[in-house]
Every structure is written in structure tokens, then in C-alpha cells.
mmCIF file with all atom_site columns, C-alpha atoms in Angstrom:
data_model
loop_
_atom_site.group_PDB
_atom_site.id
_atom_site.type_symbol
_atom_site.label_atom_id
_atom_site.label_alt_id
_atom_site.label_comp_id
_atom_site.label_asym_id
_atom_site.label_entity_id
_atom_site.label_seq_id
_atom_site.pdbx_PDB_ins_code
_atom_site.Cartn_x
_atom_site.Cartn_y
_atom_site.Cartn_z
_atom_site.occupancy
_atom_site.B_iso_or_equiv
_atom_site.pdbx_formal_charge
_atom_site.auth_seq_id
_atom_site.auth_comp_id
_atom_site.auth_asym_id
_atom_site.auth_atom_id
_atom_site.pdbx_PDB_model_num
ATOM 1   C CA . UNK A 1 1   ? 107.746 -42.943 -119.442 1.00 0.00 ? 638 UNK A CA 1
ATOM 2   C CA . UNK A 1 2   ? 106.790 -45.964 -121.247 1.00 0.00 ? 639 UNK A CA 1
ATOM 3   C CA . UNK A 1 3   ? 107.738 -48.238 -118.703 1.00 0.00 ? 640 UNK A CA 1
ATOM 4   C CA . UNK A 1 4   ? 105.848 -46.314 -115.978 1.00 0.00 ? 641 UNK A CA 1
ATOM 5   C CA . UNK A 1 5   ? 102.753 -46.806 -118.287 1.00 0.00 ? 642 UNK A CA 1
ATOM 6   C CA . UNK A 1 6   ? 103.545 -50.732 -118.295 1.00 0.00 ? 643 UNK A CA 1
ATOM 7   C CA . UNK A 1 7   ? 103.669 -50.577 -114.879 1.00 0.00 ? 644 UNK A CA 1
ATOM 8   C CA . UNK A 1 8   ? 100.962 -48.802 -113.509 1.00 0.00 ? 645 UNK A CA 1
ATOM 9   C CA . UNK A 1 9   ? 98.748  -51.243 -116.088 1.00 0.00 ? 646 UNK A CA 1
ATOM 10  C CA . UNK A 1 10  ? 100.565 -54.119 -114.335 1.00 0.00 ? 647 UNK A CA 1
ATOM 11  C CA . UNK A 1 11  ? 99.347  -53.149 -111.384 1.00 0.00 ? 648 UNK A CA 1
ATOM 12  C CA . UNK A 1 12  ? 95.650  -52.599 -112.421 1.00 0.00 ? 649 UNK A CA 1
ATOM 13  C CA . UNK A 1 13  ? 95.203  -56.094 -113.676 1.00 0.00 ? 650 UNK A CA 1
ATOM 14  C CA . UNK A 1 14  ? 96.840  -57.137 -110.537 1.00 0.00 ? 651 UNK A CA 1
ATOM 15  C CA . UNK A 1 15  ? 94.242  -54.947 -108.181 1.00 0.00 ? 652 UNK A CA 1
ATOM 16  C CA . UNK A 1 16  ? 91.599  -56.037 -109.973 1.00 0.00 ? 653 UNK A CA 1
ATOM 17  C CA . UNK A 1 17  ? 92.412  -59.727 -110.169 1.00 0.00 ? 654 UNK A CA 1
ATOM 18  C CA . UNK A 1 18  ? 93.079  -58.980 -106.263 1.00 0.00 ? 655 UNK A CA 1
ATOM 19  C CA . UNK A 1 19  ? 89.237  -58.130 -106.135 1.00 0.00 ? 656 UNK A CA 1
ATOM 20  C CA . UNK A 1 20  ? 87.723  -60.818 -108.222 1.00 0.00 ? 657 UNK A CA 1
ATOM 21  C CA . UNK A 1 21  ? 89.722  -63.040 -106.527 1.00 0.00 ? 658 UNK A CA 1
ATOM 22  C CA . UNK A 1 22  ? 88.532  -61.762 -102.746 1.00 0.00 ? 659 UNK A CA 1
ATOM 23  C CA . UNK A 1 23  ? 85.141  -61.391 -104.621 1.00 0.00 ? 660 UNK A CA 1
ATOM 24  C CA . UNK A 1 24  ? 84.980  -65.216 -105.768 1.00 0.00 ? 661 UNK A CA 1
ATOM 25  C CA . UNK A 1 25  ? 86.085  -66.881 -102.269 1.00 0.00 ? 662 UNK A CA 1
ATOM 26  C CA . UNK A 1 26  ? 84.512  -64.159 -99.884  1.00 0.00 ? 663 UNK A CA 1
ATOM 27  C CA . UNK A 1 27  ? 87.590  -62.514 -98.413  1.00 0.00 ? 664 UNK A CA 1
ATOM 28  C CA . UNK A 1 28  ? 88.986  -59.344 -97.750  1.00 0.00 ? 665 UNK A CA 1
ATOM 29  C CA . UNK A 1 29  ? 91.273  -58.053 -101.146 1.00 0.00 ? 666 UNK A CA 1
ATOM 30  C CA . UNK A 1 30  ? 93.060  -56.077 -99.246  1.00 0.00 ? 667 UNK A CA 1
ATOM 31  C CA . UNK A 1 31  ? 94.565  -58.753 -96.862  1.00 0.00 ? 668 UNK A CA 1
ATOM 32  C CA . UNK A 1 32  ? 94.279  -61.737 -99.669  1.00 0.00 ? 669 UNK A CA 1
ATOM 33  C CA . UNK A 1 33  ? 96.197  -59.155 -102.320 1.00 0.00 ? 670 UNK A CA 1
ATOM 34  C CA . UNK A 1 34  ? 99.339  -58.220 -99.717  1.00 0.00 ? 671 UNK A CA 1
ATOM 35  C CA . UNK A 1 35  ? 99.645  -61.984 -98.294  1.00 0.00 ? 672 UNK A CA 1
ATOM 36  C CA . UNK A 1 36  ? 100.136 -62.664 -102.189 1.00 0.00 ? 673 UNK A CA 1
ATOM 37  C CA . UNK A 1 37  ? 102.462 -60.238 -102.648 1.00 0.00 ? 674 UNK A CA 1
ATOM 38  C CA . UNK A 1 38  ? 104.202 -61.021 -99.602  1.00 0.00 ? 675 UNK A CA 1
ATOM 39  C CA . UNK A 1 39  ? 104.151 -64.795 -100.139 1.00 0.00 ? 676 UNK A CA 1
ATOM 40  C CA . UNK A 1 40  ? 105.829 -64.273 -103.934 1.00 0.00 ? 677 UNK A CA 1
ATOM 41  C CA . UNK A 1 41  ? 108.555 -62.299 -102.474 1.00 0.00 ? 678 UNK A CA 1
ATOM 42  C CA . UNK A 1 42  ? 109.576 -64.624 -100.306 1.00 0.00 ? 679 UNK A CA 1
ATOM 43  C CA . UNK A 1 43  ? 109.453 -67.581 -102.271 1.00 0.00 ? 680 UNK A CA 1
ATOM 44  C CA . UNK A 1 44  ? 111.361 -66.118 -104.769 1.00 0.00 ? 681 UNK A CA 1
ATOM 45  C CA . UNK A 1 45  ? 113.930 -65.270 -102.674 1.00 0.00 ? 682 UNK A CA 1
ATOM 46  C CA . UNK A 1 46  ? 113.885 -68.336 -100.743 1.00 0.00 ? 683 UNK A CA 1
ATOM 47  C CA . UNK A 1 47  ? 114.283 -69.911 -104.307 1.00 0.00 ? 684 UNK A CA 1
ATOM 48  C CA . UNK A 1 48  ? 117.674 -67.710 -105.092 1.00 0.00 ? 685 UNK A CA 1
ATOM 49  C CA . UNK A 1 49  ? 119.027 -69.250 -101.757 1.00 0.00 ? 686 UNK A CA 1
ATOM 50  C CA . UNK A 1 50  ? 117.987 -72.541 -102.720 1.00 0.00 ? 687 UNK A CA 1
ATOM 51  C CA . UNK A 1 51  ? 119.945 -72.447 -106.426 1.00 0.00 ? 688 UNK A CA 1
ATOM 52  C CA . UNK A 1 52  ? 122.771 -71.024 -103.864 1.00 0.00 ? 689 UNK A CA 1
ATOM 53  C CA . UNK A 1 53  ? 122.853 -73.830 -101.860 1.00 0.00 ? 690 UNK A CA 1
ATOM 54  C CA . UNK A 1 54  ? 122.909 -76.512 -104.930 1.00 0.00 ? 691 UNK A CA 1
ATOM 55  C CA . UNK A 1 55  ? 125.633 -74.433 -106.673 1.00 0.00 ? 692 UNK A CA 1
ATOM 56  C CA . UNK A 1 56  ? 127.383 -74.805 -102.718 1.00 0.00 ? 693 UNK A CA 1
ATOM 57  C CA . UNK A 1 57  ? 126.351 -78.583 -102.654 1.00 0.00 ? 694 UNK A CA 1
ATOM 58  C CA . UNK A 1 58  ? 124.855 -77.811 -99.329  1.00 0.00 ? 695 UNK A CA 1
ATOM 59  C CA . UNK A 1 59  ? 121.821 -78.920 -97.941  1.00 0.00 ? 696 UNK A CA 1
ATOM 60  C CA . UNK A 1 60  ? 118.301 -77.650 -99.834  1.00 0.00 ? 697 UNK A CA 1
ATOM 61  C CA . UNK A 1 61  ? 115.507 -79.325 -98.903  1.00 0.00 ? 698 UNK A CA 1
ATOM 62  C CA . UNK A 1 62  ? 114.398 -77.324 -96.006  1.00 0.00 ? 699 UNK A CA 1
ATOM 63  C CA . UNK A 1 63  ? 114.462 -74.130 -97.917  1.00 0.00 ? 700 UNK A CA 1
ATOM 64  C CA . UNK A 1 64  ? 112.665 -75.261 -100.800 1.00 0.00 ? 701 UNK A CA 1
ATOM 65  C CA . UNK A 1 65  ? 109.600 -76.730 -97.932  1.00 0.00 ? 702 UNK A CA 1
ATOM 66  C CA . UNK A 1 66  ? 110.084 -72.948 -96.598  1.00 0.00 ? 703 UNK A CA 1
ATOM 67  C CA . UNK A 1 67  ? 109.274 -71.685 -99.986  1.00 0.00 ? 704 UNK A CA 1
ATOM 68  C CA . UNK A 1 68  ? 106.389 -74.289 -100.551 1.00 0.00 ? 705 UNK A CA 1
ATOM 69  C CA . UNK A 1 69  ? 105.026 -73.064 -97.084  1.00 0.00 ? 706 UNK A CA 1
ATOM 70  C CA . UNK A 1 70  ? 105.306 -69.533 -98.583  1.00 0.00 ? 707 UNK A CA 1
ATOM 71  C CA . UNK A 1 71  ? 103.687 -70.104 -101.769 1.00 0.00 ? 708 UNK A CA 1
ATOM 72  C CA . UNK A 1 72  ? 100.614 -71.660 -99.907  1.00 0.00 ? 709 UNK A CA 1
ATOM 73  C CA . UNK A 1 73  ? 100.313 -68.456 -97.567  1.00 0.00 ? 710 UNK A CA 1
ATOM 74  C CA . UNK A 1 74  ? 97.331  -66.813 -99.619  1.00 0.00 ? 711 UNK A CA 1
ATOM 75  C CA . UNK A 1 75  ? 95.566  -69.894 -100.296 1.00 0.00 ? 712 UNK A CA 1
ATOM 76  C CA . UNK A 1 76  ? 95.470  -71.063 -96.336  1.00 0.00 ? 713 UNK A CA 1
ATOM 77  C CA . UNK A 1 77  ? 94.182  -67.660 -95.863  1.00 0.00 ? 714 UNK A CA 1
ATOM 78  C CA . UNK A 1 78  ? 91.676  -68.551 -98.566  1.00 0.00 ? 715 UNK A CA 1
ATOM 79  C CA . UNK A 1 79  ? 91.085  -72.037 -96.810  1.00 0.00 ? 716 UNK A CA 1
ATOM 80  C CA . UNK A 1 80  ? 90.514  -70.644 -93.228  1.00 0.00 ? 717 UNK A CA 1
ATOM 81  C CA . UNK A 1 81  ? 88.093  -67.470 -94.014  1.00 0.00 ? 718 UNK A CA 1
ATOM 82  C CA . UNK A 1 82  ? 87.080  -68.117 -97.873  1.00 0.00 ? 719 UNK A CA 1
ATOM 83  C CA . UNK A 1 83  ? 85.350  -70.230 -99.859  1.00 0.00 ? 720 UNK A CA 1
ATOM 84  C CA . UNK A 1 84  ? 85.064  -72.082 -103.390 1.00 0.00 ? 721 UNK A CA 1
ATOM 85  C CA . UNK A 1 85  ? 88.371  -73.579 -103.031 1.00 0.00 ? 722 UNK A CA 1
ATOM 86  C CA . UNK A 1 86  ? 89.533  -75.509 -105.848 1.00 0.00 ? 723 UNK A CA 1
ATOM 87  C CA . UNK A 1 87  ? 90.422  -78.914 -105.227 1.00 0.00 ? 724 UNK A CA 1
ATOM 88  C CA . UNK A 1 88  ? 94.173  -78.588 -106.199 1.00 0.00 ? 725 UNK A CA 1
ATOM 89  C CA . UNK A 1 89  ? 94.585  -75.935 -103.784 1.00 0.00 ? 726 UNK A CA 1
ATOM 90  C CA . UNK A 1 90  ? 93.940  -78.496 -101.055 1.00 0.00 ? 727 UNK A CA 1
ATOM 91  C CA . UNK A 1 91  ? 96.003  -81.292 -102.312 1.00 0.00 ? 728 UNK A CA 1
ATOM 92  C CA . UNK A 1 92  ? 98.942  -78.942 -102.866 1.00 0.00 ? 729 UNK A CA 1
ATOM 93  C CA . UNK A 1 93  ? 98.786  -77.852 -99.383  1.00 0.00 ? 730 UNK A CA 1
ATOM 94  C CA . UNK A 1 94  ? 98.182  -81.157 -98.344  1.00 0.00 ? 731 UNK A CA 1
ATOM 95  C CA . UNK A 1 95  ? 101.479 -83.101 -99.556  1.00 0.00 ? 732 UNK A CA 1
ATOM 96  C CA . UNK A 1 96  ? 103.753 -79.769 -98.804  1.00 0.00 ? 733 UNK A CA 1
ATOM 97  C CA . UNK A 1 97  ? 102.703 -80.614 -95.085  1.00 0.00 ? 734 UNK A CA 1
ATOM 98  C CA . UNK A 1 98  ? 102.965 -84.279 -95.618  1.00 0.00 ? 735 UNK A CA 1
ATOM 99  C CA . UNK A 1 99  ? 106.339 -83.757 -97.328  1.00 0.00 ? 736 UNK A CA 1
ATOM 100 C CA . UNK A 1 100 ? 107.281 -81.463 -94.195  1.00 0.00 ? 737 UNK A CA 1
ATOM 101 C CA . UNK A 1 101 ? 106.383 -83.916 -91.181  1.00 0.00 ? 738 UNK A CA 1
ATOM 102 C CA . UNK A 1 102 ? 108.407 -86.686 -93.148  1.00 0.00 ? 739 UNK A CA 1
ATOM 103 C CA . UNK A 1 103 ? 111.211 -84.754 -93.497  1.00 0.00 ? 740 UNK A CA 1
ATOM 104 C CA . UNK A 1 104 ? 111.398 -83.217 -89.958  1.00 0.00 ? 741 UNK A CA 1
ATOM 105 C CA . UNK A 1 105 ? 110.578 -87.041 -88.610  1.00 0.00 ? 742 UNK A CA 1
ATOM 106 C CA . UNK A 1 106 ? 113.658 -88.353 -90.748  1.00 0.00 ? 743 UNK A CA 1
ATOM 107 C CA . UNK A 1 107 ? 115.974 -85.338 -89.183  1.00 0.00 ? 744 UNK A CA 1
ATOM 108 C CA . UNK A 1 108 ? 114.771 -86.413 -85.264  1.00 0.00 ? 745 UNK A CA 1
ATOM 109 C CA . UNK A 1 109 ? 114.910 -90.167 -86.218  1.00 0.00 ? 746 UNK A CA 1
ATOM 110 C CA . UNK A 1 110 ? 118.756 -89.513 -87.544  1.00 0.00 ? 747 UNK A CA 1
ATOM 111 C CA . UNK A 1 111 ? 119.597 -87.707 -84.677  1.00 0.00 ? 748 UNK A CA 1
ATOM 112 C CA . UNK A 1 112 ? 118.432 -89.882 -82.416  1.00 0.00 ? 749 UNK A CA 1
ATOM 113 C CA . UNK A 1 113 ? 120.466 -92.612 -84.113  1.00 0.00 ? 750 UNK A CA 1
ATOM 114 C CA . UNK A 1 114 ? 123.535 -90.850 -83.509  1.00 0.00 ? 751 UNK A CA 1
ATOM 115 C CA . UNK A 1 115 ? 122.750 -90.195 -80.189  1.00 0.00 ? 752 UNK A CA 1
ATOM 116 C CA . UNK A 1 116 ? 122.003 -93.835 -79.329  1.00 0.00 ? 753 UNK A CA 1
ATOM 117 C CA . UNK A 1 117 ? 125.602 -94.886 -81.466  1.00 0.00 ? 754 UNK A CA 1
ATOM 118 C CA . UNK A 1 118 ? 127.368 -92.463 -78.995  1.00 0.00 ? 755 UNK A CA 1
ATOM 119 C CA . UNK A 1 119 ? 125.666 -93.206 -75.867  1.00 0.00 ? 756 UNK A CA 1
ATOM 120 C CA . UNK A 1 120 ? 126.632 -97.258 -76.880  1.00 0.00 ? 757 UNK A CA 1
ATOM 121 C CA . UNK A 1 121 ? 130.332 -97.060 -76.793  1.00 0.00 ? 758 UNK A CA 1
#
């Protein structure tokens, strides 16, 4: 019983941090509070397969952009429709993009290196 108590409080301060939130930037709660719960999930998770993949010694990088891209999720929302966006918000966003267009131009760039070794011989 005491547990259900913790949790239903939980989720109170979360609905109404949800509202002053959607209050303070002008957007809809409703949309802002399930794109954060939806972004967490998957980042989280996308973080499990990432310590996976480094306990594997296979490649990571892609999934921990993926969960960058998924943490960012509410506050692009908050970007597009809100307002009073704090300055972090758009630098964070900024070099997870940045860091995403390197790293897909390396991957094409590599490629096309082996392509041009193979088509040489």
C-alpha cells in the first residue's frame, strides 16, 4: 500500500510539473507530458543496448546519437510550437545534429573509399 501511495505522489509532481512546464513555454501538457514520457523510455532503453554493445565490443555510436535524438524529442516540440526556450536547450540540440551529420558523412566517405579501392584493382 505504501508504495502505491509513493507512486500515485510520483505521478502528481510529474502532472503538475507537466502543466507548469506546458504553462511556461505555451504548449499543450498533454502532448509535451507523453512525448516526455515517451522520449525517457526510449532513451533508456536505447542506453541498455548501448552498455550491450560495449560489453559485445560492437559498434555504439549510432545508438547512443539515437538516444540523444530521443532525449531532445520534448524540447524540439518545445522549439517548434513553444516558447521561452532556454539557451542550453538549443545548443544541446544543436551539436547532437552536428555530431549526427559528421558521423553519417564519415560512414558515406568510408564507404565510398572502399568502393573506389575495389573498383581500382
Amino acid at each position: 500500500m505504501l508504495i502505491l501511495q509513493v507512486m500515485m505522489d510520483y505521478l502528481t509532481q510529474f502532472k503538475e510539473w507537466v502543466i507548469s512546464l506546458g504553462e511556461k513555454h505555451d504548449v499543450d501538457p498533454l502532448t509535451l507530458g507523453s512525448l516526455y514520457f515517451i522520449s525517457k523510455v526510449s532513451c533508456f532503453t536505447l542506453l541498455g543496448f548501448v552498455l550491450k554493445n560495449i560489453r559485445a565490443k560492437k559498434p555504439f555510436l549510432t545508438l547512443v546519437l539515437l538516444a540523444g535524438v530521443c532525449f531532445t524529442i520534448p524540447y524540439v516540440y518545445i522549439m517548434i510550437v513553444g516558447r521561452n526556450i532556454p539557451f542550453w536547450v538549443y545548443i544541446l540540440i544543436g551539436l547532437i545534429f552536428t555530431y549526427g551529420a559528421y558521423s553519417i558523412w564519415k560512414k558515406v566517405t568510408e564507404k565510398q573509399e572502399i568502393v573506389d579501392a575495389k573498383s581500382s584493382r
